Structures are given as structure tokens and as C-alpha cells.
Coordinates of C-alpha atoms in Angstrom, one line a residue:
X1 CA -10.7 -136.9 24.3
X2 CA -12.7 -139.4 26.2
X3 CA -16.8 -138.8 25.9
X4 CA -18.2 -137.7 29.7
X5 CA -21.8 -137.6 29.0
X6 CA -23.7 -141.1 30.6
X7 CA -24.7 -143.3 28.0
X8 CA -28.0 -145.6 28.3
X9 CA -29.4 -148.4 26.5
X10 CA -32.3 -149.7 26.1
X11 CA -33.3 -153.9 26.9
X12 CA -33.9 -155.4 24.2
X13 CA -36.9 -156.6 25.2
X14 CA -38.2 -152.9 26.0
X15 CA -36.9 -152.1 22.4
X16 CA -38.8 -154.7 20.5
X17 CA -42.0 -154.5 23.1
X18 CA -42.0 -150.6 21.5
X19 CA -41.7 -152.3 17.9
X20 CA -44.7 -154.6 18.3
X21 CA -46.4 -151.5 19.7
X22 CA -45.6 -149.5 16.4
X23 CA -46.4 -152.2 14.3
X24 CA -49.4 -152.9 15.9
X25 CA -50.9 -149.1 15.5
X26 CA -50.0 -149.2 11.8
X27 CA -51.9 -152.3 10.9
X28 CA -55.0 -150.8 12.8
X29 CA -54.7 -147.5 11.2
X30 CA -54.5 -149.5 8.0
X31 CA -57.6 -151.3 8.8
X32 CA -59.6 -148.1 10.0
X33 CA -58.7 -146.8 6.9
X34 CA -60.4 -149.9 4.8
X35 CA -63.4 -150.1 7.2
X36 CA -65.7 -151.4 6.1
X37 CA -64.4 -154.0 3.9
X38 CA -67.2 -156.7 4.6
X39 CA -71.1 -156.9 5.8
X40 CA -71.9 -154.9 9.5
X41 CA -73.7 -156.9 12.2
X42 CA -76.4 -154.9 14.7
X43 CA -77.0 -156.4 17.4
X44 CA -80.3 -155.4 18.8
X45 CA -81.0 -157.2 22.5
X46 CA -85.2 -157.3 22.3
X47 CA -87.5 -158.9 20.1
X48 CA -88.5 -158.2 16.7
X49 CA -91.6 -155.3 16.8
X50 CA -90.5 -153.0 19.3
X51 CA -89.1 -149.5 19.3
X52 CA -85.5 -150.6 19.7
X53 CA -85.9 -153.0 16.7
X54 CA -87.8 -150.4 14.2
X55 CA -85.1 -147.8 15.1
X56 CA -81.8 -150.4 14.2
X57 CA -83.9 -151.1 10.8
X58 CA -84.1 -147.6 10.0
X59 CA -80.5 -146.8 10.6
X60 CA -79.1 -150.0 9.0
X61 CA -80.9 -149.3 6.1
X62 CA -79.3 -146.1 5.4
X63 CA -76.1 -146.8 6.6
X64 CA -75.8 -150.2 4.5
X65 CA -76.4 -146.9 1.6
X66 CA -73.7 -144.9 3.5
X67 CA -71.4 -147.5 3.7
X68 CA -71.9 -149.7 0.4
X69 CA -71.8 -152.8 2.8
X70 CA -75.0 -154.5 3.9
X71 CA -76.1 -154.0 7.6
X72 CA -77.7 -156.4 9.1
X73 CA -79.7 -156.7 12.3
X74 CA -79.4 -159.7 14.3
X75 CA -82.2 -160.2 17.3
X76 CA -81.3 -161.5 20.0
X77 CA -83.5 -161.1 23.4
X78 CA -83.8 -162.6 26.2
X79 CA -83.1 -161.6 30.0
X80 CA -84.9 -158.3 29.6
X81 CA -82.1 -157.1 26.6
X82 CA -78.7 -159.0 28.7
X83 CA -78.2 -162.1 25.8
X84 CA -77.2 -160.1 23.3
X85 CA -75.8 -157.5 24.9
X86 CA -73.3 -159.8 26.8
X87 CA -72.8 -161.4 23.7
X88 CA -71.6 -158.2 21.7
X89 CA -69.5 -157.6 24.6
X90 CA -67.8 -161.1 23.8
X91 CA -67.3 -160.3 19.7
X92 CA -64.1 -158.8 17.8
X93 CA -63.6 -155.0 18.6
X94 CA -63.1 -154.2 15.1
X95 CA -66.0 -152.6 13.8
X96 CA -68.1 -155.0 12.1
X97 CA -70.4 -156.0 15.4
X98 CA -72.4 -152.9 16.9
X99 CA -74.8 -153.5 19.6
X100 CA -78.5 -150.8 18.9
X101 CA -79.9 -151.1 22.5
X102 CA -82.6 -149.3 24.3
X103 CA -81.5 -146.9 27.5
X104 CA -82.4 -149.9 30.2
X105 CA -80.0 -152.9 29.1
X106 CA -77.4 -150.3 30.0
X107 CA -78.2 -148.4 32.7
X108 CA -81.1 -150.3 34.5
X109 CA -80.5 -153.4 34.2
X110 CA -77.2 -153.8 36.2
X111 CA -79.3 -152.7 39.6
X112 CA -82.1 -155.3 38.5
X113 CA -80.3 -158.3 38.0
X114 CA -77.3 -160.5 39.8
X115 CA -75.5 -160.6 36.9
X116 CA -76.2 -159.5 33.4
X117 CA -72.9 -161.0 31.7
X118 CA -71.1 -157.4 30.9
X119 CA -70.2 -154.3 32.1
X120 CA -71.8 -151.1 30.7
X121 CA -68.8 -149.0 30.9
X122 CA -66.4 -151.2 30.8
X123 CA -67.3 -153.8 27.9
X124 CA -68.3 -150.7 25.2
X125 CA -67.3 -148.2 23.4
X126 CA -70.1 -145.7 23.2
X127 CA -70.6 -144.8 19.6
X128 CA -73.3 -142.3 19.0
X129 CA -77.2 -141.8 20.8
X130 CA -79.5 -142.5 18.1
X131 CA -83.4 -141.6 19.0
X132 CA -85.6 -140.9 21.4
X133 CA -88.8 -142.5 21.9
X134 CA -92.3 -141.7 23.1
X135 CA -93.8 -144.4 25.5
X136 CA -97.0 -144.6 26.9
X137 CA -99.4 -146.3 29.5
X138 CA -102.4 -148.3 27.0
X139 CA -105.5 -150.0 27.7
X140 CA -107.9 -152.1 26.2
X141 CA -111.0 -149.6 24.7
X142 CA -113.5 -151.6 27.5
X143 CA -111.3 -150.7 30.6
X144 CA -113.2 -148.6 33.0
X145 CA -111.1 -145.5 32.8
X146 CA -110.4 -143.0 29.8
X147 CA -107.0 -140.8 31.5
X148 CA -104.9 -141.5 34.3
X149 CA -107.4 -139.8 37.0
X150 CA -109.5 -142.4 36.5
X151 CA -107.4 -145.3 36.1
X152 CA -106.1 -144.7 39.6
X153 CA -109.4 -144.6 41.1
X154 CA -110.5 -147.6 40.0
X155 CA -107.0 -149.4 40.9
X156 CA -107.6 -148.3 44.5
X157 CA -111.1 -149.2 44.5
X158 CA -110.4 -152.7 43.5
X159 CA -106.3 -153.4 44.6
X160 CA -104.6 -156.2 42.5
X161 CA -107.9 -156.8 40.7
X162 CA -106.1 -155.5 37.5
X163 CA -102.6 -156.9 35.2
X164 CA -100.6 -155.2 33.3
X165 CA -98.3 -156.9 30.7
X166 CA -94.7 -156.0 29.7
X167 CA -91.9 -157.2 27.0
X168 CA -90.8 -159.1 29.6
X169 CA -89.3 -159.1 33.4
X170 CA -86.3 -156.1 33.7
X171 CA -87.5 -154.3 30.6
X172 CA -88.2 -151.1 30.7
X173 CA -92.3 -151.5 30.4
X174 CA -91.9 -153.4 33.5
X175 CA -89.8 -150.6 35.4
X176 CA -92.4 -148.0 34.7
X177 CA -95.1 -149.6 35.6
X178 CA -93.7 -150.5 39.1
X179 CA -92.7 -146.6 39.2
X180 CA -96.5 -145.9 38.2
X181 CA -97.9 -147.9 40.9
X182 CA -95.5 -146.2 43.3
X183 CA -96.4 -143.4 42.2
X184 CA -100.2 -143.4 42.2
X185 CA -100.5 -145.7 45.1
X186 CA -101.9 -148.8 43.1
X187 CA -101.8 -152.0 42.9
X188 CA -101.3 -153.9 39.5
X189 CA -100.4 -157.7 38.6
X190 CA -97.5 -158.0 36.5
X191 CA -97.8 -159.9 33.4
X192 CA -94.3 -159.9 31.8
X193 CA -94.3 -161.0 27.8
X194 CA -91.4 -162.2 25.3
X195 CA -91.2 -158.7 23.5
X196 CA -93.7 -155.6 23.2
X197 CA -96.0 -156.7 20.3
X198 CA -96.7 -159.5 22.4
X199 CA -97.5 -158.1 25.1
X200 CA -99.6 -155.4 22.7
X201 CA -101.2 -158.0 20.8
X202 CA -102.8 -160.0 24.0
X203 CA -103.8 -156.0 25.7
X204 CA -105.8 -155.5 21.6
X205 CA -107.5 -159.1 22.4
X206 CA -108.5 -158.1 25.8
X207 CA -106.5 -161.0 27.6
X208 CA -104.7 -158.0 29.3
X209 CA -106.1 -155.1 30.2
X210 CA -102.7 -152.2 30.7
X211 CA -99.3 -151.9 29.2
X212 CA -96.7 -149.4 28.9
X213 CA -95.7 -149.6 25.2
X214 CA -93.5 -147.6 23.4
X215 CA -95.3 -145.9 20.1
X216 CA -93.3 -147.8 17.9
X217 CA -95.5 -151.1 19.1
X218 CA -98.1 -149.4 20.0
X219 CA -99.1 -146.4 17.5
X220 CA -101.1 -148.5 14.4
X221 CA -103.4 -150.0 17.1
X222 CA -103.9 -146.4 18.4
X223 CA -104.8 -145.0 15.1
X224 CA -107.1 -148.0 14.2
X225 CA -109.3 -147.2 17.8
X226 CA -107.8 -151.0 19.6
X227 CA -106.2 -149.3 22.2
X228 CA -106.7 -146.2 23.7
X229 CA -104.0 -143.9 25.7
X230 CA -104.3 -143.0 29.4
X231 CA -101.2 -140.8 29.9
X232 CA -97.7 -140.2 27.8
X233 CA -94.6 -141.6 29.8
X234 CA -92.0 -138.6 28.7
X235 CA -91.7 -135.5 30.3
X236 CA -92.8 -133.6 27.7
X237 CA -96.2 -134.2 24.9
X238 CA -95.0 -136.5 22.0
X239 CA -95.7 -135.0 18.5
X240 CA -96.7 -138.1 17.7
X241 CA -99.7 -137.7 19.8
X242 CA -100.2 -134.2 20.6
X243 CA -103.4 -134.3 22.1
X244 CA -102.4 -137.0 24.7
X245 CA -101.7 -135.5 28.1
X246 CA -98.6 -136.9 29.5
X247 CA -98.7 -139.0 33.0
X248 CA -96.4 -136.3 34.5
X249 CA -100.0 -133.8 34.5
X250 CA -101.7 -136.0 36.7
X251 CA -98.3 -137.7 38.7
X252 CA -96.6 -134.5 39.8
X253 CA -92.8 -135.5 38.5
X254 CA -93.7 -138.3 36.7
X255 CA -91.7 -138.7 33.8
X256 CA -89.1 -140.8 31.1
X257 CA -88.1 -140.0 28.1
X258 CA -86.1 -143.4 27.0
X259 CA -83.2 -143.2 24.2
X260 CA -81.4 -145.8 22.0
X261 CA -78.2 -146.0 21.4
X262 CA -75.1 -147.5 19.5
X263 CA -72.3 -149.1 21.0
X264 CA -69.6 -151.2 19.8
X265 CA -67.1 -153.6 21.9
X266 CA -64.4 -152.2 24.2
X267 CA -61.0 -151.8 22.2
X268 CA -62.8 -150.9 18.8
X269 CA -60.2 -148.5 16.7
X270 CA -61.1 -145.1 17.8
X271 CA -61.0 -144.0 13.9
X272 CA -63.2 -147.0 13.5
X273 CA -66.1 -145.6 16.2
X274 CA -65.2 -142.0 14.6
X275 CA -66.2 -143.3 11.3
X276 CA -69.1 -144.8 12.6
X277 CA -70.2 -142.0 14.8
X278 CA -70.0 -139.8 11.6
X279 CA -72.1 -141.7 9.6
X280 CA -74.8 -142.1 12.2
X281 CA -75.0 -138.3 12.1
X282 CA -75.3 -137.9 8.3
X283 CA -78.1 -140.7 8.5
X284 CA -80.0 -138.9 11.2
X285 CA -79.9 -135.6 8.8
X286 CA -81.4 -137.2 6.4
X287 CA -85.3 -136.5 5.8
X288 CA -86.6 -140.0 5.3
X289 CA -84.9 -141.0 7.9
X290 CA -86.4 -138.3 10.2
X291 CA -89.6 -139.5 8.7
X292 CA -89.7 -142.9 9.0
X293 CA -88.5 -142.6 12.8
X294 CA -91.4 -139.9 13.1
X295 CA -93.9 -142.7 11.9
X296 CA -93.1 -144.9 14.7
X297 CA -93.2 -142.2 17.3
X298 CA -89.1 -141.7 17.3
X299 CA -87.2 -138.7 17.2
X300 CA -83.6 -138.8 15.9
X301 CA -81.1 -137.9 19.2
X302 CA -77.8 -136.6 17.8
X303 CA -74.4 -136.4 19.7
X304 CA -71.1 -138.0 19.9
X305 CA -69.7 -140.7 21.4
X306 CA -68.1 -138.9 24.2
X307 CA -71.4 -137.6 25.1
X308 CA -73.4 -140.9 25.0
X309 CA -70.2 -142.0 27.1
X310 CA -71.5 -139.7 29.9
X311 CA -75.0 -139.9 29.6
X312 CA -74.8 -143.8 30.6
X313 CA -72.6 -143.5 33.6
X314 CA -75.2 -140.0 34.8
X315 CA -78.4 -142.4 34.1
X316 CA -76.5 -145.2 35.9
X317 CA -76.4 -143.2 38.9
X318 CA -79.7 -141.8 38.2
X319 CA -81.7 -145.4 37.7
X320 CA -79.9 -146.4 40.8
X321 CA -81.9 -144.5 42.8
X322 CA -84.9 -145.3 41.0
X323 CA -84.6 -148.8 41.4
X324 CA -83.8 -148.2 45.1
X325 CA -87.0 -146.2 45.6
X326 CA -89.6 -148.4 43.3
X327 CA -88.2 -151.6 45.2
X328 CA -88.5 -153.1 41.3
X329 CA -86.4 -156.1 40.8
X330 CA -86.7 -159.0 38.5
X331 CA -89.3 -162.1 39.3

């Protein structure tokens, strides 16, 4: 008796297409399971001295302990943090490359510049948030003005009379001090540096008279009396500096808090950025971690990678408009 039922076949090209596929998934399960088998990479997109920097040393230091490999951060700024961000983007997805960035190479500075060389949601795999970090507006200990009541009344007695100096053009220093003068009504010369203790250093030697800095380039030269603080950028009171009132008190919804993340190239193994995500968590458990953050005005900012995944396409949306309103753009 004859069989009835249809019978099908496969191409053979289909067949070993589905092979390859198979194959392929093994070999990077088998490498997931190894990882890590050599030295990390961190990428970190600003100079040396500034809050994005201290935080990757903190975390590379105890995950080089986590991980029994060594961890080692790379600098590489320029283009307000879109060098080495693009050039992450460009590496092997496998692990060994992470990109530690600060909040506005990702989500500002696409609607600042032309072209930054990648594409936030596109080119990454989020990995895990990392910390937040307190920022605030500085001055020299001579400028006319002790809060940020005063510093707007002299700015509008005397329009463009005095600068204020960033890590550079894009960064986020430079962003907040356009929204400041939109804010408040001023006027303010822009000064943009290469990297926050720069731009720190020249405000302590009285070459400069404002910056926005974050604490972690900023807090030793508030402690030793060279700079004093006008206002707190976040929305809330940094511990940190409890006593400092924040910008917001004065500017009516005024207000950032800025975060760090990790991110490693698009088509990284997922078990790879699980992994990865994992250990960032048990590292931002630990106490000296907590503490050494803490010393540089830092908080450690725990989630996962799904949710750092959707915090950078809501503050996308969300610094669009910002941009859109502060008329900021890059010199």
C-alpha cells in the first residue's frame, strides 16, 4: 500500500544554512561559558580626572578581583565623549571591550552634533547603570556672589561680562550651563576645556571665574576652601554636600541628576552581557566600593540591562526637547 501523506524536503542550502546556525550558537555558548579568558578593555570617552573616569577605575578595580582578569581603562576623549564611543561601537562584540560613559555621549549628544560616528541604540548593548553623580555650579572664592540669587543679579547687571569653562564643547558641563542661562535669564561666555580638571584647575587659578563640575573633579578643591559652591545641579541635595542648596530652590524646575553607564558593542553574547551585568551588581554591593564612589560624590545606580536599555531611548526623547528649548549646539 502506497504512502498518501505529502512528503517535503528541505534545499539543501536551507538545511546546511540551519547547520551553520547550530554550529554557530554552540561555539558562542562555549565562549560565554570561558568568558573571560583574557584582560577586559573600558573604554571611557572623557579625559582622565572627571567623574566618568573615577567611576570606570572604581568598578575595574573590583571587577579585575571578580573576574581574575585585569581590567583596564583606556581614555579616549575627544568630540565632547563621540571618539571613543564610536570607536567601541567599531570593536569585537565579544566581551572583552566595554564602553563606561557618562549619560550625554548617549543621549545628548546625537541632537548636538551632525554626526557622532554611532548610534546609541543601535551600536550597544546596554549592560548595566553604574552611578549617579552629584554636579554642581562653582566659582572662584573672589566672584561677587556666594548662592545662585546672587550670581544672577550680578550676570544681569553686567551681560556677557562673565565666562564660564567646561570639559569641552557638547559635554554635559556645557549643556547645563546653557540651560542655567536660559533659565535665569543671563548671559555667560563659554569657555569650553579638554576635560573637567582642566577646566577646574584654570576656575582654582582664577583664569575663569564659573564651571559646572561634577563632585568627582570638583569636591578636594571644595574641601580645601579654592572653590566655593553656588547651587547643586540634581534634583535632590547631594550627601556629599548636605548643606549645599540645590539650583532647583532658586530655578523653579531646575534640575539633573546625570548617570554612568556600561555598554558593550551590538551582537555581544547575551550570556556574555548577563555575566557582565551580574558582576557589576555584586561590585556595587560591595562596601568599599560604595565608599570610594561616595568619596568622589557618586552613588552606586543598580539595575539591569533591560532597564538601562530603556532609560537611554526615554532620556533620548527627553534631551531632545531640552536641546530644542536651550537652542545649545556645539561651537
Amino acid at each position: 500500500m502506497s504512502d498518501s501523506r505529502p512528503h517535503f524536503s528541505l534545499p539543501r542550502r536551507l538545511v546546511f544554512a540551519a547547520v551553520l546556525c547550530t554550529m554557530a550558537f554552540t561555539a558562542t555558548a562555549q565562549d560565554a561559558a570561558k568568558f573571560p579568558g583574557k584582560p577586559l578593555t573600558v573604554v571611557v570617552p572623557q579625559a582622565a580626572g572627571g567623574a566618568n573616569d573615577a567611576i570606570a577605575r572604581v568598578l575595574a578595580q573590583k571587577l579585575s578581583e571578580q573576574l581574575g582578569q585585569p581590567v583596564v581603562v583606556d581614555n579616549r576623549p575627544g568630540a565632547g565623549g563621540n571618539v571613543g564611543t564610536a570607536y567601541t561601537a567599531k570593536t569585537k562584540a565579544d566581551g572583552y571591550t566595554l564602553l563606561v560613559t557618562a549619560d550625554s555621549a548617549q543621549v545628548i549628544n546625537p541632537w548636538l552634533y551632525k554626526s557622532t560616528g554611532f548610534d546609541p541604540v543601535k551600536d550597544f548593548e546596554p549592560v548595566a547603570p553604574l552611578a549617579t553623580a552629584g554636579y554642581v555650579l562653582v566659582a572662584h572664592p573672589s566672584f561677587p556672589a556666594k548662592n545662585m540669587a546672587e550670581l544672577i543679579a550680578v550676570a544681569k547687571a553686567s551681560p556677557g561680562k562673565y565666562s564660564i569653562a567646561s570639559a569641552g564643547n557638547g559635554t554635559l558641563n556645557h549643556l547645563i550651563g546653557e540651560m542655567l542661562q536660559k533659565a535665569a535669564g543671563i548671559e555667560l561666555q563659554h569657555i569650553p576645556y579638554k576635560g573637567s580638571a582642566a577646566a577646574a584647575t584654570d576656575v582654582v587659578g582664577g583664569q575663569v571665574p564659573l564651571s559646572v563640575q561634577s563632585l568627582p573633579s570638583s569636591i578636594a578643591f571644595i574641601k580645601a576652601g579654592k572653590l566655593k559652591v553656588l547651587g547643586v545641579v540634581n534634583e535632590k541635595r547631594v550627601a556629599a554636600l548636605p548643606d549645599a542648596p540645590t539650583m532647583g530652590e532658586t530655578l523653579k524646575g531646575f534640575g539633573q541628576t546625570p548617570w554612568y553607564g556600561m555598554f558593550a558593542p551590538a551582537g555581544t553574547p547575551p550570556a556574555v552581557v548577563a555575566l557582565l551585568q551580574a558582576e557589576v551588581a555584586k561590585a556595587l554591593d560591595h562596601k568599599d566600593v560604595i565608599d570610594k564612589l561616595a568619596n568622589v560624590g557618586c552613588e552606586p545606580f543598580k539595575g539591569t540591562s533591560a532597564q538601562l536599555g530603556t532609560l537611554v531611548k526615554d532620556d533620548l526623547a527627553r534631551w531632545h526637547r531640552v536641546v530644542q528649548d536651550t537652542g545649545a549646539k556645539v561651537d
